[in-house]
Amino acid sequence: MNETQVSQLPVYAGNDLGAVWRSSATAFRLWAPTACSAALHRFATGTDAEPEAADLGTLAMQRSEGGTWYLELAGDLAGQYYQYELQFPDGTSTVTADPYAHAAGAGGTRSMVLNQAAAVPDGWQKDERPAIPAHARSVWEVHVADFTADPASGVPQAYRGKFMGFTVDGTTLNGDGVHPTGLNYLKRLGVTHVQLQPIFDFATVDEVSGEDYNWGYDPLNYNLPEGSYATDAFHGEVRVRECRAMIQALHSAGLGVVMDVVYNHTYYSYSWLERTVPGYWNRRWENGSLTNGSGCGCDLASERTMVRKYLVDSCVYWAKEYHIDGFRFDLMALHDVETMNAIRAALDALPGGEDILMYGEPWQGGSTRMEHGAIPANKQAAGLLDSRIGFFCDNTRDAIKGGVFNAGSAGYINGDMHCGYQVLHSIPAWRGGQADFMPQAPGQVVQYVSAHDNYTLWDKLKCVARRGDYAAPDADLLAQNRMAAGIYLTCQGLPFMQGGEEFARTKHGDHNTYRGPLELNRLDWTRAAQLEELVQYYHGLLEIRKAYPELSGMAGDAEPCILSLPGWLIGFVPERRGESLPGRLAVYYNPERTRQWAALPAGSWRYLCDGTRAAAEPFGPACRNAIELAPVSVTILKVE
């Protein structure tokens, strides 16, 4: 389907696509303008293998406005399953689930009519997004199964690796009553937001057996939760209720929930979307072949009107019906700027929507072909994106620890001190024009050193040091780990970390565990207890971040004052409009393997962080004029 053909298709602007349930009737509406006939096929169950399976018949749908097909059926249809059957002028036909479905049966091939009110946990009506100041925000990334799959987590077996695993509070390591795990651990760590790797329905895990593992970047049904994370995958309302219960539990703990969304591609080239309007949804080269900017061979054409509408509608649905606090966009540069800004505007229009986070990966996985002069939402487009659409800063990541595509390449903290130039630019969130991108505000920059892709921070440090015993807690590498965290948690922007970074999480040198095994991916709660001092160090840094808004740059037009120091030492004083905020700080980075002396600004100073300990309240003796910095460390001082 070329651009001319696309432009001739009718578009639908209504908000009632999918199955709209009422107790007295359900209305079905599908956008399929190129079909010559459409029918609704109903079933009693989501699969034919269930005892109550029955074919409830097929009914013709009527052509309606904006290229849609419509059918309204009287009665309470909640819990019934359905598919659409379409015929096209060229004689081809398709059977498809509903792209706008809000529930589905096991395997996700049959959509389910959902009564939203019957699929909520107790107290859901009172659930609210926690109010978290911009300067205090920090994000901790985790996979649903990884979080509680460890038998030592103390979570009941039926809930391990499930949405409901997040709802179990008070757990400790093997029930020892001392070392927190799961939600109990998160409440104490000090992060403010939990980013969940994909929780929408994805294709590659058997929802019934639960024997497979995948990160979930293989979308099947965008607007309903993954069934393998539910205690019952067969009844579509269960996954909806339990996903909401997870979010409710995190909210009750004061934590925001960020949803990792993968709108840049579909797993199958014959996705539900493509089956409804063949040739419309995916980008293609001029010869008709699919573009592969995602590495999956089927990029969604976000610049097309109904694709853009689909993305906007989907984000708004999750925000409204699941109270989601933020969205992380996988391969965001495969989306166009106009679509990303449209999503931002639609979220802003919701009650409290301006506080919903939006950020993504500002890169692609290959070449694609955008139409109509669309502009990719990459770093270079930062000035065109809404200033509250952020992006992961790989410049900061690689400067601190070394490049991700060369296991042995070092960064500022572990051998290549020349990376200090880039670290200097990281402090004000790259707003000085020293790179090929220019953020509008600190909040656009996600500062981090590890995420689910590539090596864990700990494994990267081991690779650079050429040490194969990944489990061993080497003292010098622990210092590098602490320093890495100290840098990005004192840089302006939004700090982000992979779950477990704070206890030197290892995958034993495997840099791409997207297909498992679970045993390699799951959080090792025993290691969290063993490396409790490192966890407490992260906790202290997070508390400092909350207590001193000037560090984030989001308390105003902050511009750090860089101190003049010898060698590769870096020091700065956070400032606001030329005047220090109350509780003025001084921050020092020492990448050297020996102690170094550094001059202090005028005044009497005490530690908030000495390189091994961190706390929001000052500790240690006061010092003036100069300070001795520990090897491979970040030092944070507060003036008295």
XYZ file of C-alpha atoms in Angstrom:
640
model
C 0.000 0.000 0.000
C 1.695 3.212 -1.169
C 1.322 6.729 0.211
C -1.365 7.639 -2.309
C -3.457 4.595 -1.416
C -2.982 5.306 2.282
C -4.125 8.905 1.858
C -7.340 7.748 0.201
C -8.437 5.539 3.098
C -11.144 6.927 5.398
C -10.084 7.487 8.997
C -12.109 7.108 12.173
C -11.845 9.619 14.998
C -14.193 8.023 17.530
C -13.202 6.531 20.871
C -15.309 3.362 20.660
C -13.135 0.976 18.652
C -13.139 -2.541 20.069
C -15.865 -4.086 22.216
C -17.699 -1.546 24.372
C -19.572 -3.429 27.101
C -22.778 -2.384 28.828
C -24.908 -4.646 30.984
C -27.696 -4.420 28.411
C -25.619 -4.687 25.215
C -22.132 -4.760 23.729
C -21.102 -2.730 20.677
C -18.313 -4.035 18.428
C -16.499 -1.653 16.093
C -13.498 -2.481 13.882
C -11.584 -0.216 11.511
C -11.159 -2.241 8.309
C -11.835 0.092 5.361
C -10.442 -2.222 2.671
C -12.581 -5.230 3.666
C -15.663 -6.008 1.598
C -17.337 -7.918 4.434
C -16.824 -8.450 8.151
C -18.316 -10.908 10.615
C -18.180 -11.429 14.376
C -17.501 -15.009 15.510
C -18.271 -15.675 19.186
C -17.069 -18.432 21.520
C -17.812 -19.503 25.079
C -14.122 -19.909 25.933
C -10.765 -18.549 24.870
C -9.568 -21.913 23.539
C -11.206 -25.070 22.228
C -9.359 -27.162 24.821
C -11.448 -25.923 27.758
C -14.326 -28.073 29.091
C -16.987 -25.415 28.487
C -15.875 -24.743 24.899
C -18.722 -23.950 22.520
C -19.154 -22.145 19.223
C -21.706 -19.363 19.730
C -22.056 -18.580 16.039
C -21.138 -15.935 13.504
C -22.984 -12.696 12.761
C -22.486 -10.263 9.893
C -21.297 -6.761 10.761
C -22.519 -3.632 9.017
C -20.349 -1.117 7.208
C -20.276 2.117 9.201
C -18.628 5.529 9.317
C -14.927 6.204 8.868
C -14.098 2.839 7.340
C -15.403 0.876 10.324
C -17.626 -2.171 10.680
C -20.184 -2.207 13.478
C -22.454 -4.624 15.316
C -24.401 -4.233 18.562
C -25.702 -7.292 20.409
C -28.255 -7.142 23.208
C -27.651 -8.821 26.556
C -24.771 -9.105 28.993
C -21.882 -10.508 26.937
C -19.160 -10.068 29.574
C -16.848 -13.068 29.526
C -17.664 -14.097 25.961
C -14.795 -14.514 23.500
C -14.714 -13.427 19.881
C -12.766 -13.022 16.653
C -13.366 -11.076 13.461
C -13.587 -12.727 10.046
C -12.826 -10.446 7.094
C -13.134 -10.830 3.342
C -11.224 -8.644 0.865
C -11.898 -7.730 -2.772
C -8.969 -9.801 -4.046
C -10.578 -12.966 -2.668
C -8.352 -13.271 0.400
C -9.706 -13.587 3.924
C -8.352 -13.240 7.445
C -9.346 -14.305 10.943
C -8.128 -11.951 13.625
C -8.405 -11.044 17.262
C -9.501 -7.492 18.046
C -6.524 -5.072 17.938
C -8.392 -2.935 20.503
C -9.221 -5.877 22.800
C -8.958 -5.263 26.547
C -8.961 -8.945 27.535
C -8.272 -12.302 25.898
C -8.154 -16.018 26.535
C -5.057 -18.174 26.952
C -2.683 -17.610 24.065
C -4.292 -14.296 23.146
C -5.894 -15.495 19.907
C -9.481 -14.849 20.996
C -10.487 -11.500 22.432
C -12.858 -11.258 25.402
C -15.677 -8.849 26.169
C -14.625 -7.171 29.401
C -16.731 -5.639 32.138
C -14.078 -3.314 33.574
C -15.858 -2.978 36.919
C -15.727 -6.742 37.472
C -11.978 -6.910 36.852
C -10.649 -4.697 39.628
C -9.110 -5.557 43.009
C -10.720 -4.407 46.239
C -10.156 -0.701 46.804
C -9.198 0.034 43.195
C -11.525 3.033 43.050
C -9.403 4.688 45.741
C -6.077 3.940 44.060
C -4.128 7.082 43.183
C -0.816 7.831 41.578
C 1.681 8.854 44.262
C 2.685 12.512 44.191
C 6.437 12.489 43.578
C 8.327 15.775 43.052
C 10.264 15.930 39.793
C 13.608 16.420 41.537
C 13.147 13.284 43.652
C 12.338 10.860 40.834
C 14.422 7.776 40.175
C 13.594 4.665 38.156
C 14.366 1.003 38.958
C 13.823 -1.483 36.128
C 12.643 -5.066 36.619
C 11.009 -7.958 34.762
C 7.840 -9.277 36.416
C 9.067 -12.872 36.554
C 12.575 -11.894 37.708
C 11.261 -9.998 40.716
C 9.946 -12.900 42.796
C 10.987 -16.117 41.004
C 13.813 -16.826 43.447
C 12.597 -19.525 45.896
C 14.476 -17.638 48.623
C 12.266 -14.571 48.077
C 9.756 -15.676 50.694
C 6.907 -15.149 48.218
C 4.366 -18.027 48.115
C 5.069 -20.384 45.232
C 1.736 -19.671 43.514
C 2.679 -15.986 43.228
C 6.354 -16.317 42.253
C 7.050 -14.727 38.894
C 3.493 -13.368 38.726
C 1.780 -9.998 38.985
C 0.584 -11.052 42.425
C 4.158 -11.490 43.610
C 4.299 -7.695 43.902
C 1.355 -7.678 46.296
C 3.016 -9.778 49.006
C 4.524 -7.470 51.612
C 6.784 -8.167 54.554
C 8.805 -10.910 52.849
C 12.368 -11.658 53.895
C 15.140 -13.931 52.685
C 13.981 -17.486 53.343
C 11.717 -15.992 56.004
C 14.652 -14.942 58.188
C 12.849 -11.783 59.317
C 15.984 -9.716 58.712
C 16.804 -9.281 55.030
C 13.920 -7.766 53.022
C 12.913 -9.105 49.620
C 10.348 -8.186 46.973
C 8.039 -5.288 47.745
C 9.417 -5.094 51.280
C 12.868 -4.462 49.796
C 11.661 -1.899 47.268
C 9.945 0.152 49.957
C 13.260 0.492 51.773
C 15.584 1.021 48.798
C 14.519 4.603 48.128
C 13.677 4.568 44.418
C 10.455 6.316 43.438
C 9.387 4.510 40.246
C 9.453 0.893 39.125
C 9.803 0.370 35.382
C 8.289 -2.957 34.380
C 9.604 -4.702 31.315
C 6.683 -5.423 28.952
C 3.500 -6.396 30.773
C 1.195 -6.293 27.760
C 0.369 -9.602 26.097
C 3.359 -10.945 24.183
C 3.759 -13.875 21.830
C 6.639 -16.137 22.813
C 5.713 -17.538 26.228
C 3.200 -20.366 26.639
C 0.671 -18.783 28.977
C -0.604 -22.141 30.204
C 2.555 -24.138 30.900
C 4.616 -21.168 32.047
C 7.724 -23.106 31.093
C 9.144 -20.544 28.671
C 10.883 -17.271 29.433
C 11.127 -14.063 27.448
C 11.636 -10.399 28.203
C 8.455 -9.664 26.254
C 9.560 -7.390 23.415
C 7.387 -9.400 21.011
C 3.950 -7.744 21.130
C 0.770 -9.708 20.458
C -2.080 -7.773 22.138
C -1.108 -4.221 23.068
C -4.048 -3.348 25.300
C -4.244 -6.243 27.737
C -1.846 -7.837 30.238
C 0.367 -10.862 29.641
C -1.336 -14.115 30.656
C 1.745 -15.986 31.894
C 1.990 -13.433 34.716
C -1.548 -14.265 35.895
C -2.523 -17.122 38.199
C -5.188 -18.074 35.629
C -4.527 -17.435 31.936
C -7.830 -18.916 30.728
C -10.279 -16.387 32.144
C -9.473 -13.018 30.616
C -10.609 -10.903 33.544
C -8.083 -12.512 35.925
C -4.957 -11.085 34.293
C -6.615 -7.659 34.207
C -7.521 -7.773 37.896
C -4.139 -9.090 39.001
C -2.181 -6.578 36.924
C -4.177 -3.811 38.577
C -3.547 -5.379 41.981
C 0.198 -5.215 41.309
C -0.016 -1.538 40.378
C -2.212 -0.836 43.395
C 0.321 -2.494 45.707
C 3.177 -0.441 44.277
C 1.132 2.739 44.598
C 0.294 1.869 48.205
C 4.029 1.605 48.808
C 4.484 5.122 47.406
C 6.004 3.894 44.144
C 5.090 4.995 40.636
C 4.779 2.421 37.848
C 6.406 2.933 34.453
C 5.269 0.673 31.621
C 7.778 -0.453 28.997
C 5.887 -0.227 25.688
C 6.937 -1.705 22.353
C 4.899 0.106 19.732
C 7.756 0.215 17.227
C 7.069 -3.246 15.798
C 4.806 -6.272 15.968
C 6.212 -9.730 16.572
C 4.449 -11.243 13.592
C 4.295 -9.696 10.128
C 0.736 -11.083 10.063
C -0.266 -9.326 13.289
C -3.875 -8.611 14.237
C -3.356 -5.081 12.957
C -2.052 -6.226 9.594
C -4.881 -8.751 9.264
C -7.492 -6.011 9.614
C -6.043 -3.691 6.947
C -3.373 -5.581 4.971
C -0.538 -3.341 3.830
C -1.440 -0.372 6.035
C 0.143 -0.811 9.443
C 3.770 -1.638 8.655
C 6.434 0.401 6.898
C 7.701 -0.919 3.598
C 10.454 -0.122 1.154
C 9.499 1.021 -2.321
C 9.818 -2.579 -3.552
C 7.139 -3.665 -1.061
C 9.402 -5.462 1.412
C 9.038 -4.720 5.119
C 11.485 -2.317 6.722
C 13.542 -3.640 9.605
C 14.466 -0.716 11.807
C 13.490 -2.754 14.857
C 15.492 -5.868 14.012
C 12.193 -7.750 13.914
C 11.227 -7.064 10.314
C 7.878 -5.358 10.822
C 8.085 -1.717 11.921
C 4.819 0.060 12.682
C 4.253 3.196 10.590
C 3.570 5.644 13.425
C 3.382 8.567 10.992
C 0.166 7.200 9.444
C -3.030 8.629 10.892
C -4.657 5.474 12.244
C -1.366 4.064 13.544
C -0.783 7.328 15.406
C -4.320 7.156 16.760
C -3.724 3.576 17.883
C -0.606 4.527 19.839
C -2.313 7.523 21.443
C -5.431 5.515 22.309
C -3.362 2.692 23.786
C -1.275 4.928 26.062
C -4.357 6.812 27.227
C -6.140 3.518 27.935
C -3.321 2.199 30.137
C -3.034 5.534 31.925
C -6.775 5.766 32.612
C -7.697 2.151 33.296
C -4.478 0.958 34.971
C -3.328 4.235 36.567
C 0.083 3.939 34.906
C 2.571 6.611 36.017
C 4.886 6.587 33.025
C 5.795 5.093 29.672
C 9.199 3.964 28.440
C 9.259 3.679 24.635
C 11.336 0.894 23.160
C 13.335 2.079 20.105
C 11.628 5.461 20.305
C 13.504 6.733 17.240
C 11.303 4.439 15.138
C 8.419 6.717 16.109
C 8.012 10.145 14.603
C 8.147 13.378 16.584
C 4.539 14.307 15.813
C 3.227 11.032 17.214
C 5.301 11.295 20.382
C 4.089 14.853 20.953
C 0.502 13.740 20.316
C 0.851 11.081 23.017
C 2.281 13.675 25.403
C -0.625 16.044 24.726
C -3.213 13.287 25.195
C -1.691 12.241 28.520
C -1.472 15.858 29.671
C -5.219 16.187 29.090
C -5.938 13.507 31.707
C -6.409 14.442 35.383
C -2.874 14.566 36.780
C -1.563 13.582 33.360
C 1.184 16.183 33.262
C 3.023 14.154 35.907
C 3.018 10.985 33.795
C 6.576 10.261 32.684
C 7.506 9.756 29.029
C 10.967 8.713 27.877
C 12.494 6.216 25.492
C 15.439 4.840 23.589
C 16.521 7.513 21.069
C 17.916 5.012 18.593
C 16.845 2.404 16.044
C 17.911 -1.189 15.497
C 18.305 -0.755 11.732
C 17.032 1.195 8.746
C 13.423 2.217 8.283
C 11.415 4.423 5.914
C 9.227 7.177 7.316
C 6.710 8.863 5.042
C 5.442 12.442 4.671
C 8.754 13.946 5.805
C 8.261 12.570 9.311
C 11.117 13.231 11.742
C 12.432 10.380 13.922
C 12.165 10.910 17.690
C 15.895 10.597 18.330
C 18.357 12.665 20.371
C 18.935 15.076 17.533
C 15.200 15.891 17.626
C 15.275 16.798 21.335
C 14.399 20.403 20.518
C 11.349 19.335 18.508
C 10.004 16.945 21.112
C 8.002 18.217 24.049
C 10.514 19.062 26.776
C 8.872 16.416 28.979
C 9.686 13.587 26.587
C 13.025 12.203 27.703
C 15.622 9.858 26.272
C 18.246 7.441 27.531
C 21.671 9.051 27.339
C 24.110 6.471 26.030
C 26.783 9.192 26.052
C 26.670 9.291 29.851
C 26.466 5.504 30.097
C 29.526 4.860 27.957
C 31.571 7.710 29.437
C 31.203 6.316 32.943
C 31.800 2.582 32.417
C 32.909 2.111 28.782
C 31.129 1.283 25.544
C 28.499 -1.443 25.517
C 29.503 -2.935 22.172
C 33.070 -3.712 23.229
C 33.202 -5.778 26.402
C 36.739 -4.685 27.221
C 36.402 -0.944 26.617
C 36.839 1.124 29.768
C 35.286 4.357 30.952
C 36.135 7.077 33.445
C 35.737 4.854 36.514
C 37.678 1.819 35.287
C 40.732 2.862 33.342
C 40.059 5.441 30.623
C 40.223 8.757 32.422
C 40.031 10.670 29.147
C 36.303 9.908 29.357
C 36.296 12.571 32.047
C 35.602 15.132 29.327
C 32.285 13.429 28.585
C 31.538 13.016 32.287
C 31.913 16.779 32.663
C 29.235 17.264 30.011
C 27.010 14.729 31.749
C 26.809 16.815 34.922
C 24.552 19.544 33.389
C 22.691 16.906 31.348
C 24.548 17.693 28.121
C 22.994 21.148 27.794
C 26.237 22.898 26.898
C 26.147 22.064 23.195
C 29.183 19.787 23.265
C 27.397 16.893 21.527
C 25.238 16.450 18.427
C 22.083 16.917 20.484
C 20.754 19.680 22.716
C 18.267 18.858 25.486
C 15.772 21.572 26.308
C 15.749 20.723 30.008
C 17.529 18.336 32.406
C 14.411 16.186 32.667
C 14.818 15.149 29.034
C 17.988 13.224 29.873
C 17.806 9.769 31.459
C 21.129 9.256 33.249
C 22.149 5.629 33.681
C 24.877 2.999 33.393
C 22.858 -0.227 33.125
C 19.534 -1.507 31.814
C 18.226 -4.894 30.714
C 20.157 -4.750 27.424
C 23.878 -5.566 27.306
C 25.980 -6.540 30.327
C 24.885 -5.782 33.843
C 27.072 -3.082 35.359
C 28.874 -5.664 37.483
C 29.534 -8.003 34.561
C 30.834 -5.082 32.486
C 33.276 -4.162 35.250
C 34.410 -7.793 35.393
C 34.896 -7.883 31.607
C 37.056 -4.763 31.605
C 39.102 -6.175 34.493
C 39.309 -9.539 32.663
C 38.106 -11.553 35.619
C 35.939 -14.602 34.996
C 34.595 -15.234 38.495
C 31.513 -13.068 38.157
C 30.110 -13.889 41.590
C 33.215 -12.845 43.533
C 32.741 -9.452 45.270
C 36.119 -7.916 44.351
C 36.781 -4.868 46.513
C 38.188 -2.714 43.700
C 35.216 -3.450 41.444
C 32.798 -2.678 44.265
C 34.482 0.741 44.476
C 33.933 1.187 40.727
C 30.293 0.163 41.137
C 29.842 2.729 43.909
C 31.537 5.419 41.854
C 29.363 4.732 38.801
C 26.229 5.160 40.901
C 27.633 8.233 42.596
C 28.206 9.930 39.257
C 24.849 9.422 37.580
C 22.995 10.071 40.842
C 24.680 13.483 41.132
C 24.233 14.425 37.468
C 21.247 16.497 36.413
C 18.419 14.579 34.756
C 16.344 11.507 35.577
C 18.395 8.718 37.209
C 17.672 5.158 36.116
C 19.065 1.780 37.149
C 18.623 -1.858 36.300
C 17.103 -3.727 39.218
C 19.888 -5.428 41.145
C 22.601 -3.021 40.041
C 22.644 -1.970 43.681
C 23.787 -5.437 44.776
C 26.203 -6.082 41.899
C 23.740 -8.173 39.911
C 25.459 -10.714 37.696
C 24.308 -12.801 34.753
C 27.706 -14.506 34.720
C 28.882 -12.763 31.578
C 25.797 -13.302 29.418
C 24.974 -9.962 27.790
C 21.687 -10.947 26.119
C 19.373 -13.089 28.260
C 16.099 -12.182 26.546
C 15.100 -15.837 26.190
C 16.273 -16.943 29.599
C 16.835 -19.068 31.413
C 14.855 -17.758 34.349
C 17.529 -18.968 36.750
C 20.018 -16.583 35.133
C 17.621 -13.630 34.946
C 15.845 -13.730 38.287
C 16.933 -11.441 41.087
C 19.198 -13.247 43.540
C 17.904 -12.145 46.919
C 20.724 -13.957 48.708
C 23.216 -11.726 46.896
C 21.228 -8.667 47.976
C 21.747 -9.734 51.582
C 25.419 -10.561 51.053
C 26.096 -7.145 49.521
C 23.898 -5.202 51.914
C 26.532 -2.474 52.347
C 26.353 -1.688 48.624
C 22.555 -1.617 48.808
C 22.735 0.817 51.715
C 25.144 3.006 49.757
C 22.614 3.258 46.916
C 19.883 3.968 49.443
C 21.933 6.827 50.865
C 22.564 8.339 47.440
C 18.854 8.168 46.631
C 18.014 9.904 49.903
C 20.547 12.639 49.119
C 18.932 13.071 45.718
C 15.539 13.579 47.348
C 16.814 15.930 50.042
C 18.797 18.272 47.768
C 16.750 19.373 44.716
C 19.691 21.258 43.205
C 21.310 17.975 42.148
C 18.573 17.123 39.654
C 18.496 20.472 37.875
C 14.705 20.298 37.994
C 14.286 22.800 40.800
C 14.984 25.642 38.383
C 17.389 26.615 35.634
C 20.307 25.035 37.454
C 23.831 25.399 36.096
C 26.568 23.658 38.079
C 29.714 25.605 38.841
C 32.685 23.443 37.810
C 35.679 23.660 40.156
C 39.255 23.930 38.912
C 41.048 20.745 39.980
C 44.273 19.001 38.930
C 44.567 15.916 36.741
C 41.414 13.936 36.084
C 39.628 14.995 39.246
C 36.212 16.555 38.717
C 34.443 18.818 41.188
C 31.387 21.022 41.037
C 28.958 23.044 43.111
C 25.285 22.782 42.101
C 23.778 26.247 41.714
C 20.485 27.833 40.722
C 20.360 31.024 38.655
C 23.805 31.890 39.963
C 22.833 31.524 43.610
C 23.232 28.364 45.658
C 20.144 26.759 47.108
C 19.979 26.406 50.896
C 22.232 23.559 51.965
C 24.937 24.195 49.382
C 26.770 21.085 48.204
C 30.151 20.284 46.709
C 30.674 17.092 44.692
C 33.989 15.443 43.749
C 34.859 12.541 41.443
C 38.222 10.787 41.872
C 38.914 8.055 39.284
C 42.511 7.571 40.439
C 43.526 4.417 42.279
C 45.231 6.526 44.935
C 44.027 9.142 47.386
C 43.983 12.676 46.012
C 43.798 16.106 47.591
C 41.312 18.667 46.295
C 40.697 22.296 47.247
C 37.390 23.162 48.920
C 35.242 26.251 48.372
C 35.125 28.645 51.291
C 33.373 27.418 54.399
C 33.220 24.453 56.728
C 32.150 21.159 55.112
C 30.935 17.760 56.272
C 30.319 14.512 54.421
C 27.092 13.332 52.859
C 29.074 10.704 50.958
C 32.676 9.638 51.507
C 32.825 7.014 48.755
C 31.681 4.073 50.864
C 28.907 5.573 52.976
C 26.102 7.900 51.893
C 23.370 9.636 53.907
C 21.099 12.665 53.616
C 22.339 13.999 56.971
C 25.960 15.168 57.333
C 28.431 12.945 59.146
C 32.097 12.955 60.078
C 34.357 15.825 61.160
C 34.182 19.238 59.547
C 36.890 20.166 57.069
C 38.119 23.408 55.496
C 40.372 24.498 52.626
C 41.096 21.013 51.236
C 39.883 17.438 51.423
C 41.491 14.060 50.834
C 39.421 12.014 48.356
C 39.314 8.236 48.620
C 40.530 6.252 45.584
C 37.902 5.552 42.895
C 35.169 7.446 44.693
C 32.483 10.085 44.661
C 32.499 12.520 47.576
C 29.541 14.745 48.433
C 29.901 17.515 51.014
C 27.493 19.937 52.631
C 28.513 23.333 53.918
C 27.764 24.046 57.568
